[in-house]
XYZ file of N, CA and C in Angstrom:
789
model
N 0.848 -1.195 0.000
C 0.000 0.000 0.000
C 0.884 1.245 0.000
N 0.524 2.227 -0.815
C 1.273 3.476 -0.874
C 0.990 4.292 0.378
N 2.035 4.790 1.009
C 1.852 5.578 2.215
C 1.469 7.015 1.855
N 0.507 7.610 2.571
C 0.152 9.008 2.325
C 1.300 9.923 2.720
N 1.454 11.003 2.017
C 2.548 11.931 2.269
C 1.976 13.313 2.547
N 2.402 13.933 3.639
C 2.006 15.300 3.959
C 3.015 16.251 3.334
N 2.527 17.143 2.506
C 3.387 18.072 1.781
C 3.244 19.463 2.381
N 4.355 20.036 2.879
C 4.350 21.395 3.418
C 4.478 22.407 2.287
N 3.840 23.565 2.483
C 3.929 24.655 1.517
C 4.328 25.924 2.257
N 5.388 26.571 1.801
C 5.903 27.757 2.481
C 4.864 28.873 2.543
N 4.108 29.036 1.467
C 3.123 30.118 1.408
C 1.685 29.611 1.494
N 1.520 28.386 1.960
C 0.173 27.827 2.070
C 0.114 26.793 3.168
N -1.024 26.166 3.310
C -1.217 25.151 4.335
C -0.815 23.780 3.814
N -0.334 22.942 4.708
C 0.093 21.594 4.322
C -1.079 20.809 3.751
N -0.783 19.968 2.778
C -1.798 19.126 2.152
C -1.294 17.689 2.132
N -2.217 16.761 2.141
C -1.842 15.359 2.055
C -1.953 14.892 0.616
N -0.871 14.367 0.099
C -0.853 13.840 -1.264
C -1.167 12.353 -1.201
N -2.324 11.978 -1.739
C -2.752 10.587 -1.655
C -3.452 10.193 -2.943
N -2.814 9.318 -3.707
C -3.467 8.802 -4.900
C -4.568 7.844 -4.460
N -5.510 7.608 -5.352
C -6.571 6.661 -5.021
C -5.951 5.273 -4.831
N -6.051 4.796 -3.631
C -5.493 3.485 -3.317
C -6.589 2.620 -2.716
N -6.319 1.361 -2.559
C -7.299 0.441 -1.996
C -6.711 -0.243 -0.777
N -7.594 -0.489 0.194
C -7.141 -1.267 1.332
C -7.213 -2.747 0.969
N -7.007 -3.617 1.925
C -6.949 -5.050 1.619
C -8.300 -5.619 1.203
N -9.390 -4.855 1.422
C -10.712 -5.295 0.980
C -11.133 -4.611 -0.315
N -10.190 -3.991 -1.005
C -10.428 -3.318 -2.287
C -11.352 -2.111 -2.161
N -11.369 -1.474 -1.003
C -12.137 -0.240 -0.831
C -11.274 0.962 -1.202
N -11.861 1.914 -1.896
C -11.132 3.138 -2.201
C -11.067 4.021 -0.956
N -9.929 4.664 -0.769
C -9.728 5.525 0.385
C -9.631 6.980 -0.057
N -10.065 7.881 0.814
C -9.971 9.305 0.520
C -9.484 10.045 1.753
N -9.077 11.296 1.556
C -8.516 12.102 2.631
C -9.441 13.268 2.957
N -9.680 13.478 4.253
C -10.390 14.667 4.720
C -9.360 15.586 5.363
N -9.215 16.783 4.810
C -8.208 17.722 5.300
C -8.620 18.435 6.584
N -9.872 18.286 6.995
C -10.362 19.000 8.166
C -11.101 20.260 7.759
N -12.165 20.591 8.492
C -13.023 21.721 8.122
C -12.265 23.037 8.071
N -11.424 23.297 9.070
C -10.716 24.578 9.096
C -9.692 24.675 7.976
N -8.957 23.591 7.714
C -7.968 23.612 6.635
C -8.659 23.799 5.285
N -9.762 23.097 5.086
C -10.491 23.233 3.823
C -10.979 24.657 3.613
N -11.499 25.266 4.677
C -12.047 26.616 4.559
C -10.962 27.652 4.300
N -9.814 27.494 4.946
C -8.764 28.508 4.870
C -7.846 28.360 3.666
N -7.768 27.171 3.100
C -6.788 26.911 2.039
C -7.039 27.704 0.765
N -8.296 27.938 0.431
C -8.640 28.526 -0.867
C -7.963 29.861 -1.112
N -7.921 30.721 -0.096
C -7.330 32.051 -0.297
C -6.326 32.380 0.797
N -5.632 31.359 1.290
C -4.683 31.583 2.382
C -3.533 32.475 1.940
N -3.170 33.428 2.804
C -2.053 34.336 2.535
C -1.270 34.512 3.826
N -0.012 34.055 3.879
C 0.767 34.154 5.110
C 1.149 35.581 5.477
N 0.966 36.512 4.554
C 1.400 37.888 4.781
C 0.276 38.811 5.244
N -0.846 38.256 5.641
C -1.951 39.071 6.127
C -2.236 38.768 7.586
N -3.152 39.535 8.158
C -3.604 39.320 9.530
C -5.002 38.716 9.486
N -5.229 37.706 10.303
C -6.523 37.030 10.363
C -7.206 37.321 11.700
N -8.496 37.543 11.635
C -9.312 37.677 12.841
C -10.342 36.556 12.847
N -10.470 35.888 13.976
C -11.426 34.789 14.115
C -12.490 35.175 15.142
N -13.740 35.060 14.722
C -14.875 35.421 15.563
C -15.872 34.268 15.545
N -16.519 34.043 16.676
C -17.488 32.948 16.756
C -18.906 33.495 16.943
N -19.842 32.925 16.191
C -21.256 33.239 16.386
C -21.992 31.979 16.830
N -23.069 32.187 17.563
C -23.951 31.089 17.965
C -25.390 31.564 17.807
N -26.315 30.620 17.818
C -27.724 30.990 17.809
C -28.063 31.699 19.120
N -28.858 32.731 19.019
C -29.266 33.489 20.195
C -30.110 32.600 21.117
N -29.677 32.378 22.371
C -30.459 31.533 23.293
C -31.897 32.011 23.451
N -32.102 33.318 23.376
C -33.457 33.862 23.488
C -34.321 33.411 22.314
N -33.716 33.364 21.117
C -34.452 32.906 19.934
C -34.782 31.420 20.042
N -33.829 30.630 20.537
C -34.052 29.190 20.712
C -35.194 28.942 21.692
N -35.236 29.734 22.750
C -36.242 29.545 23.799
C -37.625 30.030 23.372
N -37.696 31.121 22.620
C -38.993 31.739 22.331
C -39.759 31.058 21.208
N -39.068 30.565 20.188
C -39.771 30.037 19.017
C -40.706 28.857 19.323
N -40.331 27.886 20.164
C -41.244 26.766 20.450
C -42.530 27.180 21.153
N -42.619 28.426 21.589
C -43.832 28.914 22.239
C -44.867 29.396 21.226
N -44.528 29.246 19.922
C -45.423 29.710 18.863
C -45.714 28.583 17.874
N -46.871 28.668 17.251
C -47.241 27.764 16.162
C -47.758 28.612 15.011
N -47.695 28.050 13.804
C -48.149 28.796 12.644
C -48.965 27.934 11.701
N -49.737 28.583 10.851
C -50.485 27.876 9.815
C -50.537 28.756 8.574
N -50.831 28.135 7.437
C -50.979 28.875 6.187
C -51.849 28.062 5.240
N -52.367 28.735 4.237
C -53.272 28.098 3.285
C -52.527 27.360 2.175
N -51.322 27.788 1.885
C -50.545 27.164 0.814
C -49.144 27.729 0.781
N -48.312 27.210 -0.145
C -46.920 27.630 -0.206
C -46.757 29.135 -0.368
N -47.590 29.740 -1.183
C -47.438 31.166 -1.471
C -48.105 32.057 -0.435
N -48.858 31.462 0.491
C -49.582 32.246 1.494
C -48.656 32.645 2.640
N -48.992 33.742 3.296
C -48.227 34.188 4.454
C -48.521 33.295 5.657
N -47.537 33.176 6.537
C -47.719 32.409 7.762
C -48.556 33.203 8.756
N -49.524 32.543 9.361
C -50.317 33.122 10.443
C -49.810 32.503 11.739
N -49.058 33.277 12.506
C -48.392 32.764 13.707
C -49.117 33.256 14.956
N -49.265 32.364 15.919
C -49.880 32.711 17.203
C -49.154 31.969 18.318
N -49.423 32.381 19.554
C -48.821 31.705 20.696
C -49.415 30.308 20.858
N -48.585 29.396 21.258
C -49.007 28.010 21.444
C -49.862 27.871 22.700
N -50.903 27.035 22.614
C -51.763 26.766 23.770
C -51.702 25.281 24.104
N -52.245 24.920 25.268
C -52.104 23.554 25.781
C -52.682 22.505 24.844
N -53.769 22.816 24.164
C -54.428 21.818 23.316
C -53.718 21.593 21.982
N -52.748 22.427 21.669
C -52.031 22.281 20.396
C -51.203 21.005 20.377
N -51.167 20.380 19.220
C -50.305 19.219 18.997
C -49.530 19.471 17.704
N -48.532 20.333 17.772
C -47.867 20.792 16.548
C -46.986 19.739 15.903
N -46.866 19.845 14.591
C -45.915 19.063 13.817
C -44.728 19.961 13.496
N -43.589 19.345 13.203
C -42.388 20.126 12.964
C -41.773 19.821 11.604
N -42.624 19.485 10.643
C -42.164 19.234 9.277
C -42.930 20.170 8.349
N -42.393 21.354 8.058
C -43.096 22.313 7.209
C -43.454 21.706 5.860
N -44.671 21.951 5.437
C -45.117 21.418 4.157
C -45.899 20.134 4.319
N -45.564 19.342 5.335
C -46.278 18.093 5.579
C -47.534 18.339 6.413
N -47.496 19.375 7.230
C -48.637 19.660 8.097
C -48.588 21.144 8.433
N -49.332 21.968 7.709
C -49.268 23.407 7.904
C -50.445 23.974 8.689
N -51.327 23.128 9.227
C -52.442 23.624 10.030
C -51.985 24.057 11.418
N -50.996 23.352 11.942
C -50.448 23.702 13.258
C -48.973 23.329 13.256
N -48.192 24.176 12.636
C -46.771 23.898 12.473
C -45.984 24.503 13.636
N -45.269 23.656 14.376
C -44.474 24.159 15.487
C -43.247 24.905 14.996
N -42.956 26.024 15.622
C -41.771 26.795 15.271
C -40.607 26.378 16.160
N -39.420 26.338 15.581
C -38.213 26.095 16.369
C -37.003 26.560 15.582
N -35.944 26.837 16.318
C -34.720 27.323 15.677
C -33.949 26.110 15.168
N -34.406 25.582 14.066
C -33.821 24.365 13.498
C -32.501 24.667 12.795
N -31.698 23.637 12.506
C -30.498 23.847 11.699
C -30.807 24.477 10.348
N -31.979 24.190 9.788
C -32.355 24.801 8.513
C -32.513 26.311 8.647
N -33.092 26.753 9.759
C -33.236 28.189 10.002
C -31.859 28.829 10.144
N -30.994 28.182 10.919
C -29.635 28.698 11.087
C -28.912 28.782 9.753
N -29.058 27.758 8.920
C -28.388 27.752 7.618
C -28.818 28.926 6.753
N -30.080 29.306 6.830
C -30.567 30.447 6.055
C -29.868 31.731 6.481
N -29.801 31.957 7.780
C -29.149 33.170 8.275
C -27.660 33.184 7.938
N -27.010 32.041 8.082
C -25.578 31.976 7.790
C -25.298 32.192 6.311
N -26.178 31.704 5.463
C -26.011 31.889 4.018
C -26.061 33.362 3.652
N -27.015 34.078 4.230
C -27.138 35.510 3.960
C -25.966 36.271 4.571
N -25.562 35.897 5.778
C -24.423 36.547 6.427
C -23.168 36.402 5.583
N -22.923 35.214 5.069
C -21.751 34.977 4.223
C -21.823 35.797 2.943
N -22.972 35.807 2.312
C -23.154 36.539 1.062
C -22.902 38.031 1.252
N -23.481 38.611 2.294
C -23.347 40.049 2.527
C -21.936 40.424 2.958
N -21.302 39.566 3.761
C -19.940 39.851 4.211
C -18.966 39.822 3.044
N -19.083 38.814 2.194
C -18.196 38.727 1.036
C -18.386 39.907 0.094
N -19.617 40.346 -0.049
C -19.889 41.495 -0.911
C -19.283 42.772 -0.327
N -19.269 42.873 0.999
C -18.796 44.085 1.662
C -17.283 44.158 1.751
N -16.614 43.050 2.094
C -15.164 43.107 2.315
C -14.369 42.303 1.295
N -15.050 41.651 0.353
C -14.357 40.854 -0.660
C -14.425 39.379 -0.337
N -14.814 38.577 -1.328
C -15.004 37.146 -1.075
C -13.711 36.446 -0.690
N -12.564 37.007 -1.119
C -11.286 36.387 -0.781
C -10.878 36.674 0.661
N -11.573 37.575 1.327
C -11.205 37.979 2.688
C -12.085 37.363 3.768
N -12.948 36.436 3.382
C -13.852 35.861 4.383
C -14.120 34.391 4.101
N -14.153 33.614 5.165
C -14.600 32.226 5.077
C -15.126 31.814 6.446
N -15.760 30.658 6.530
C -16.262 30.187 7.822
C -16.274 28.667 7.850
N -16.368 28.125 9.037
C -16.498 26.674 9.184
C -17.188 26.365 10.508
N -17.874 25.223 10.539
C -18.636 24.819 11.725
C -17.705 24.226 12.780
N -17.994 24.539 14.031
C -17.234 23.938 15.124
C -17.699 22.519 15.403
N -18.954 22.219 15.050
C -19.503 20.881 15.260
C -19.821 20.276 13.907
N -19.176 19.181 13.582
C -19.421 18.471 12.335
C -20.326 17.274 12.624
N -21.349 17.081 11.796
C -22.245 15.947 11.974
C -22.177 15.037 10.755
N -22.508 13.785 10.962
C -22.491 12.818 9.867
C -23.612 11.809 10.070
N -24.463 11.666 9.063
C -25.527 10.678 9.113
C -26.652 11.012 10.070
N -26.798 12.293 10.423
C -27.853 12.707 11.344
C -28.806 13.645 10.618
N -30.090 13.341 10.661
C -31.086 14.227 10.061
C -31.219 15.481 10.922
N -31.414 16.623 10.261
C -31.526 17.888 10.989
C -32.545 17.837 12.118
N -33.698 17.220 11.865
C -34.749 17.183 12.872
C -34.438 16.245 14.033
N -33.366 15.457 13.908
C -32.988 14.533 14.980
C -31.882 15.095 15.869
N -31.388 16.273 15.538
C -30.321 16.873 16.339
C -30.907 17.380 17.655
N -30.346 16.988 18.797
C -30.889 17.409 20.093
C -30.988 18.926 20.210
N -32.016 19.386 20.884
C -32.289 20.816 21.006
C -31.094 21.576 21.569
N -30.388 20.961 22.537
C -29.306 21.685 23.192
C -28.082 21.862 22.299
N -28.045 21.192 21.158
C -26.868 21.310 20.288
C -27.079 22.285 19.140
N -28.281 22.835 19.006
C -28.551 23.636 17.818
C -28.070 25.076 17.928
N -27.269 25.372 18.959
C -26.664 26.701 19.008
C -25.737 26.913 17.824
N -25.343 25.829 17.183
C -24.592 25.890 15.916
C -23.428 26.876 15.950
N -22.429 26.646 16.794
C -21.282 27.552 16.806
C -20.524 27.521 15.482
N -20.257 28.694 14.954
C -19.568 28.833 13.670
C -18.387 29.781 13.838
N -17.247 29.398 13.276
C -16.061 30.245 13.292
C -16.005 31.034 11.991
N -15.858 32.342 12.108
C -15.753 33.222 10.948
C -14.322 33.748 10.873
N -13.652 33.494 9.760
C -12.272 33.932 9.556
C -12.273 35.136 8.628
N -11.770 36.253 9.134
C -11.769 37.502 8.377
C -10.328 37.901 8.116
N -10.014 38.061 6.867
C -8.647 38.339 6.434
C -8.557 39.803 6.013
N -7.635 40.558 6.630
C -7.499 41.961 6.250
C -6.402 42.099 5.207
N -6.571 43.082 4.354
C -5.622 43.304 3.262
C -4.286 43.754 3.827
N -3.214 43.196 3.318
C -1.884 43.552 3.792
C -1.541 44.987 3.412
N -1.069 45.753 4.370
C -0.704 47.148 4.132
C 0.792 47.345 4.346
N 1.278 48.524 3.981
C 2.709 48.795 4.077
C 3.157 49.013 5.520
N 2.258 49.463 6.364
C 2.643 49.742 7.742
C 1.702 49.035 8.702
N 2.168 48.823 9.916
C 1.370 48.141 10.925
C 0.133 48.951 11.282
N 0.277 50.284 11.304
C -0.850 51.147 11.657
C -1.965 50.999 10.633
N -1.602 51.032 9.356
C -2.601 50.866 8.305
C -3.226 49.477 8.364
N -2.411 48.490 8.672
C -2.909 47.118 8.750
C -3.925 46.980 9.875
N -3.630 47.594 11.029
C -4.547 47.536 12.156
C -5.856 48.239 11.824
N -5.786 49.373 11.140
C -7.003 50.088 10.747
C -7.842 49.243 9.797
N -7.179 48.557 8.871
C -7.898 47.721 7.920
C -8.545 46.544 8.632
N -7.836 45.984 9.610
C -8.388 44.870 10.382
C -9.639 45.305 11.133
N -9.583 46.483 11.760
C -10.733 46.991 12.490
C -11.905 47.258 11.556
N -11.615 47.716 10.342
C -12.681 48.010 9.386
C -13.393 46.737 8.964
N -12.630 45.717 8.558
C -13.250 44.489 8.065
C -14.010 43.757 9.165
N -13.432 43.697 10.359
C -14.123 43.057 11.484
C -15.371 43.848 11.844
N -15.256 45.175 11.801
C -16.404 46.023 12.097
C -17.536 45.821 11.111
N -17.200 45.674 9.837
C -18.225 45.440 8.817
C -18.936 44.111 9.060
N -18.162 43.092 9.422
C -18.767 41.787 9.710
C -19.717 41.876 10.894
N -19.252 42.487 11.980
C -20.086 42.593 13.173
C -21.372 43.372 12.892
N -21.260 44.407 12.089
C -22.428 45.230 11.776
C -23.512 44.398 11.094
N -23.091 43.499 10.211
C -24.054 42.634 9.514
C -24.589 41.558 10.454
N -23.674 40.871 11.158
C -24.062 39.732 12.001
C -24.973 40.135 13.152
N -24.814 41.360 13.646
C -25.607 41.816 14.783
C -26.909 42.484 14.362
N -27.173 42.518 13.056
C -28.400 43.140 12.543
C -29.054 42.246 11.493
N -29.298 40.990 11.864
C -29.872 40.028 10.923
C -31.385 40.155 10.783
N -31.974 41.132 11.467
C -33.388 41.443 11.267
C -33.578 42.678 10.392
N -32.507 43.149 9.784
C -32.590 44.348 8.951
C -33.427 44.093 7.702
N -33.872 45.176 7.079
C -34.682 45.061 5.859
C -33.913 44.354 4.748
N -32.626 44.668 4.612
C -31.824 44.058 3.550
C -31.705 42.550 3.745
N -31.420 42.128 4.961
C -31.326 40.695 5.263
C -32.670 40.020 5.023
N -33.727 40.661 5.452
C -35.068 40.084 5.319
C -35.430 39.844 3.857
N -35.113 40.781 2.994
C -35.422 40.625 1.573
C -34.629 39.465 0.966
N -33.384 39.301 1.388
C -32.574 38.189 0.885
C -33.120 36.850 1.384
N -33.535 36.806 2.628
C -34.114 35.578 3.183
C -35.383 35.186 2.433
N -36.223 36.157 2.152
C -37.458 35.873 1.411
C -37.150 35.343 0.016
N -36.135 35.922 -0.629
C -35.772 35.479 -1.978
C -35.273 34.040 -1.970
N -34.535 33.657 -0.926
C -34.025 32.289 -0.816
C -35.162 31.303 -0.561
N -36.125 31.699 0.239
C -37.208 30.807 0.656
C -38.264 30.569 -0.423
N -38.347 31.443 -1.407
C -39.314 31.244 -2.503
C -38.958 29.968 -3.263
N -39.908 29.103 -3.657
C -41.358 29.310 -3.580
C -42.034 28.650 -2.372
N -41.305 27.820 -1.610
C -41.980 27.024 -0.577
C -42.177 27.767 0.743
N -41.268 28.714 1.031
C -41.424 29.541 2.237
C -41.554 28.722 3.520
N -40.831 27.613 3.587
C -40.953 26.716 4.729
C -40.644 27.400 6.065
N -39.609 28.227 6.093
C -39.126 28.763 7.363
C -39.459 30.236 7.583
N -40.344 30.784 6.769
C -40.705 32.188 6.950
C -41.478 32.412 8.249
N -42.108 31.370 8.795
C -42.786 31.518 10.082
C -41.803 31.900 11.171
N -40.677 31.185 11.240
C -39.641 31.494 12.235
C -39.004 32.855 11.964
N -38.696 33.108 10.700
C -38.033 34.363 10.330
C -38.920 35.563 10.656
N -40.193 35.486 10.275
C -41.118 36.588 10.543
C -41.327 36.803 12.039
N -41.391 35.702 12.793
C -41.637 35.809 14.232
C -40.478 36.490 14.946
N -39.250 36.079 14.648
C -38.090 36.706 15.280
C -37.999 38.183 14.913
N -38.319 38.483 13.675
C -38.262 39.885 13.233
C -39.328 40.716 13.944
N -40.529 40.175 14.050
C -41.616 40.899 14.712
C -41.311 41.131 16.190
N -40.711 40.126 16.837
C -40.378 40.237 18.257
C -39.081 41.010 18.495
N -38.395 41.372 17.415
C -37.121 42.101 17.479
C -36.071 41.323 18.271
N -36.033 40.020 18.022
C -35.031 39.153 18.643
C -34.025 38.747 17.579
N -32.778 39.122 17.765
C -31.742 38.785 16.795
C -31.499 37.275 16.793
N -31.335 36.660 15.623
C -31.118 35.212 15.561
C -29.717 34.784 15.977
N -28.742 35.677 15.817
C -27.351 35.324 16.094
C -26.775 36.179 17.217
N -25.814 35.603 17.913
C -25.029 36.335 18.898
C -23.571 36.281 18.465
N -22.936 37.435 18.398
C -21.508 37.499 18.097
C -20.769 37.521 19.426
N -20.003 36.493 19.706
C -19.334 36.390 20.998
C -18.179 37.377 21.108
N -17.912 37.804 22.339
C -16.836 38.776 22.571
C -15.460 38.159 22.338
N -15.337 36.889 22.644
C -14.037 36.236 22.492
C -13.630 36.200 21.024
N -12.405 36.616 20.750
C -11.897 36.635 19.375
C -10.406 36.335 19.400
N -9.879 36.038 18.243
C -8.447 35.744 18.123
C -7.911 36.397 16.865
N -6.817 37.140 17.024
C -6.130 37.730 15.878
C -4.728 37.145 15.793
N -4.312 36.836 14.588
C -2.962 36.299 14.421
C -2.465 36.585 13.013
N -1.155 36.497 12.850
C -0.574 36.661 11.521
C -0.818 35.400 10.704
N -0.704 35.538 9.392
C -0.884 34.387 8.522
C 0.120 33.286 8.808
N 1.341 33.657 9.150
C 2.382 32.643 9.398
C 2.126 31.904 10.714
N 1.625 32.614 11.714
C 1.240 31.946 12.961
C 0.084 30.990 12.710
N -0.862 31.435 11.903
C -2.012 30.590 11.573
C -1.570 29.345 10.822
N -0.625 29.509 9.912
C -0.109 28.360 9.146
C 0.438 27.298 10.087
N 1.228 27.707 11.068
C 1.785 26.746 12.020
C 0.693 26.116 12.883
N -0.278 26.922 13.303
C -1.354 26.402 14.146
C -2.142 25.317 13.423
N -2.504 25.573 12.177
C -3.281 24.594 11.418
C -2.448 23.357 11.109
N -1.230 23.560 10.639
C -0.409 22.419 10.224
C -0.023 21.509 11.384
N 0.100 22.080 12.588
C 0.482 21.258 13.736
C -0.714 20.705 14.517
N -1.863 21.354 14.424
C -2.980 20.980 15.293
C -4.181 20.372 14.580
N -4.276 20.532 13.268
C -5.437 20.014 12.539
C -5.044 18.722 11.832
N -5.564 17.584 12.261
C -5.168 16.299 11.667
C -5.869 16.030 10.343
N -5.279 15.156 9.562
C -5.913 14.623 8.356
C -6.627 13.325 8.734
N -7.675 12.999 7.999
C -8.410 11.759 8.243
C -8.505 10.961 6.957
N -8.092 9.707 6.999
C -8.232 8.810 5.851
C -9.447 7.923 6.102
N -10.339 7.852 5.128
C -11.552 7.059 5.306
C -11.893 6.309 4.027
N -12.790 5.349 4.159
C -13.264 4.589 3.007
C -14.255 5.447 2.240
N -14.002 5.610 0.941
C -14.904 6.420 0.131
C -16.112 5.620 -0.325
N -15.852 4.498 -0.985
C -16.940 3.629 -1.427
C -16.366 2.255 -1.747
N -17.235 1.342 -2.028
C -16.815 -0.012 -2.373
C -17.718 -0.559 -3.458
N -17.116 -1.095 -4.511
C -17.909 -1.650 -5.607
C -18.520 -2.993 -5.239
N -17.891 -3.686 -4.284
C -18.381 -4.994 -3.884
C -18.760 -4.985 -2.415
N -19.696 -5.815 -2.063
C -20.108 -5.956 -0.672
C -19.341 -7.114 -0.050
N -18.643 -6.827 1.065
C -17.830 -7.856 1.708
C -18.451 -8.260 3.039
N -18.578 -9.534 3.298
C -19.095 -10.029 4.572
C -18.318 -11.280 4.967
N -18.353 -11.585 6.247
C -17.639 -12.757 6.743
C -18.409 -14.022 6.369
N -17.718 -14.984 5.785
C -18.354 -16.229 5.348
C -18.038 -17.329 6.352
N -19.074 -17.876 7.000
C -18.875 -18.904 8.019
C -19.002 -20.311 7.453
N -19.215 -20.432 6.145
C -19.314 -21.760 5.528
C -17.919 -22.234 5.139
N -17.385 -23.201 5.883
C -16.018 -23.669 5.615
C -16.029 -24.794 4.586
């Protein structure tokens, strides 16, 4: 079997060079570089300064949404949302049962907000200066099966400031780009965000009940945490290359293998 080789790059992040090989059961193997390495590799620059900020779902939003239920006449109709009462028996699959649909801050709702946040941030500071990755990776789990306490969905946002000739200019640029990100992330109920969310949700409008409710109650969906980390590109290169492991896994198998007990 050919051994995988980790290749260092002076101006980039280390990568694993692995041709398609097979294990002893003829399964093809593949390499996972890790979420952070994958996110940062595309536009990594060792000569810039990086700021890392974490967002989570607003605990107030998580707590308040299950207290409401909604209904609508059809996909194109507006959601009619009201407070939940004892006799309600809500369903949580939009489209399957819209007479009494329970609201909750599902991963799908979070994904909508994060999609708009990413789009607006890249437009404001440049797509090459922003990326993000999830702190919690899931595999083989349906969104509706994720425990309620885990849906805070912590996400790391990496903001890259443009390299300047002097440290003072670089610091000013860093403050500007981080400030632009925070301004967007802390105002996800704005008119601009709302219009983008509506455009994404057309034509089914599955999650407009949650979106409209949070907006009406003036509860922000995201919280930008105070804790942050700033580092140079070269420091980041060492941190990722030394601390983020590669994972080799089975990609697929053309044949089904099982233990044969017939001797």
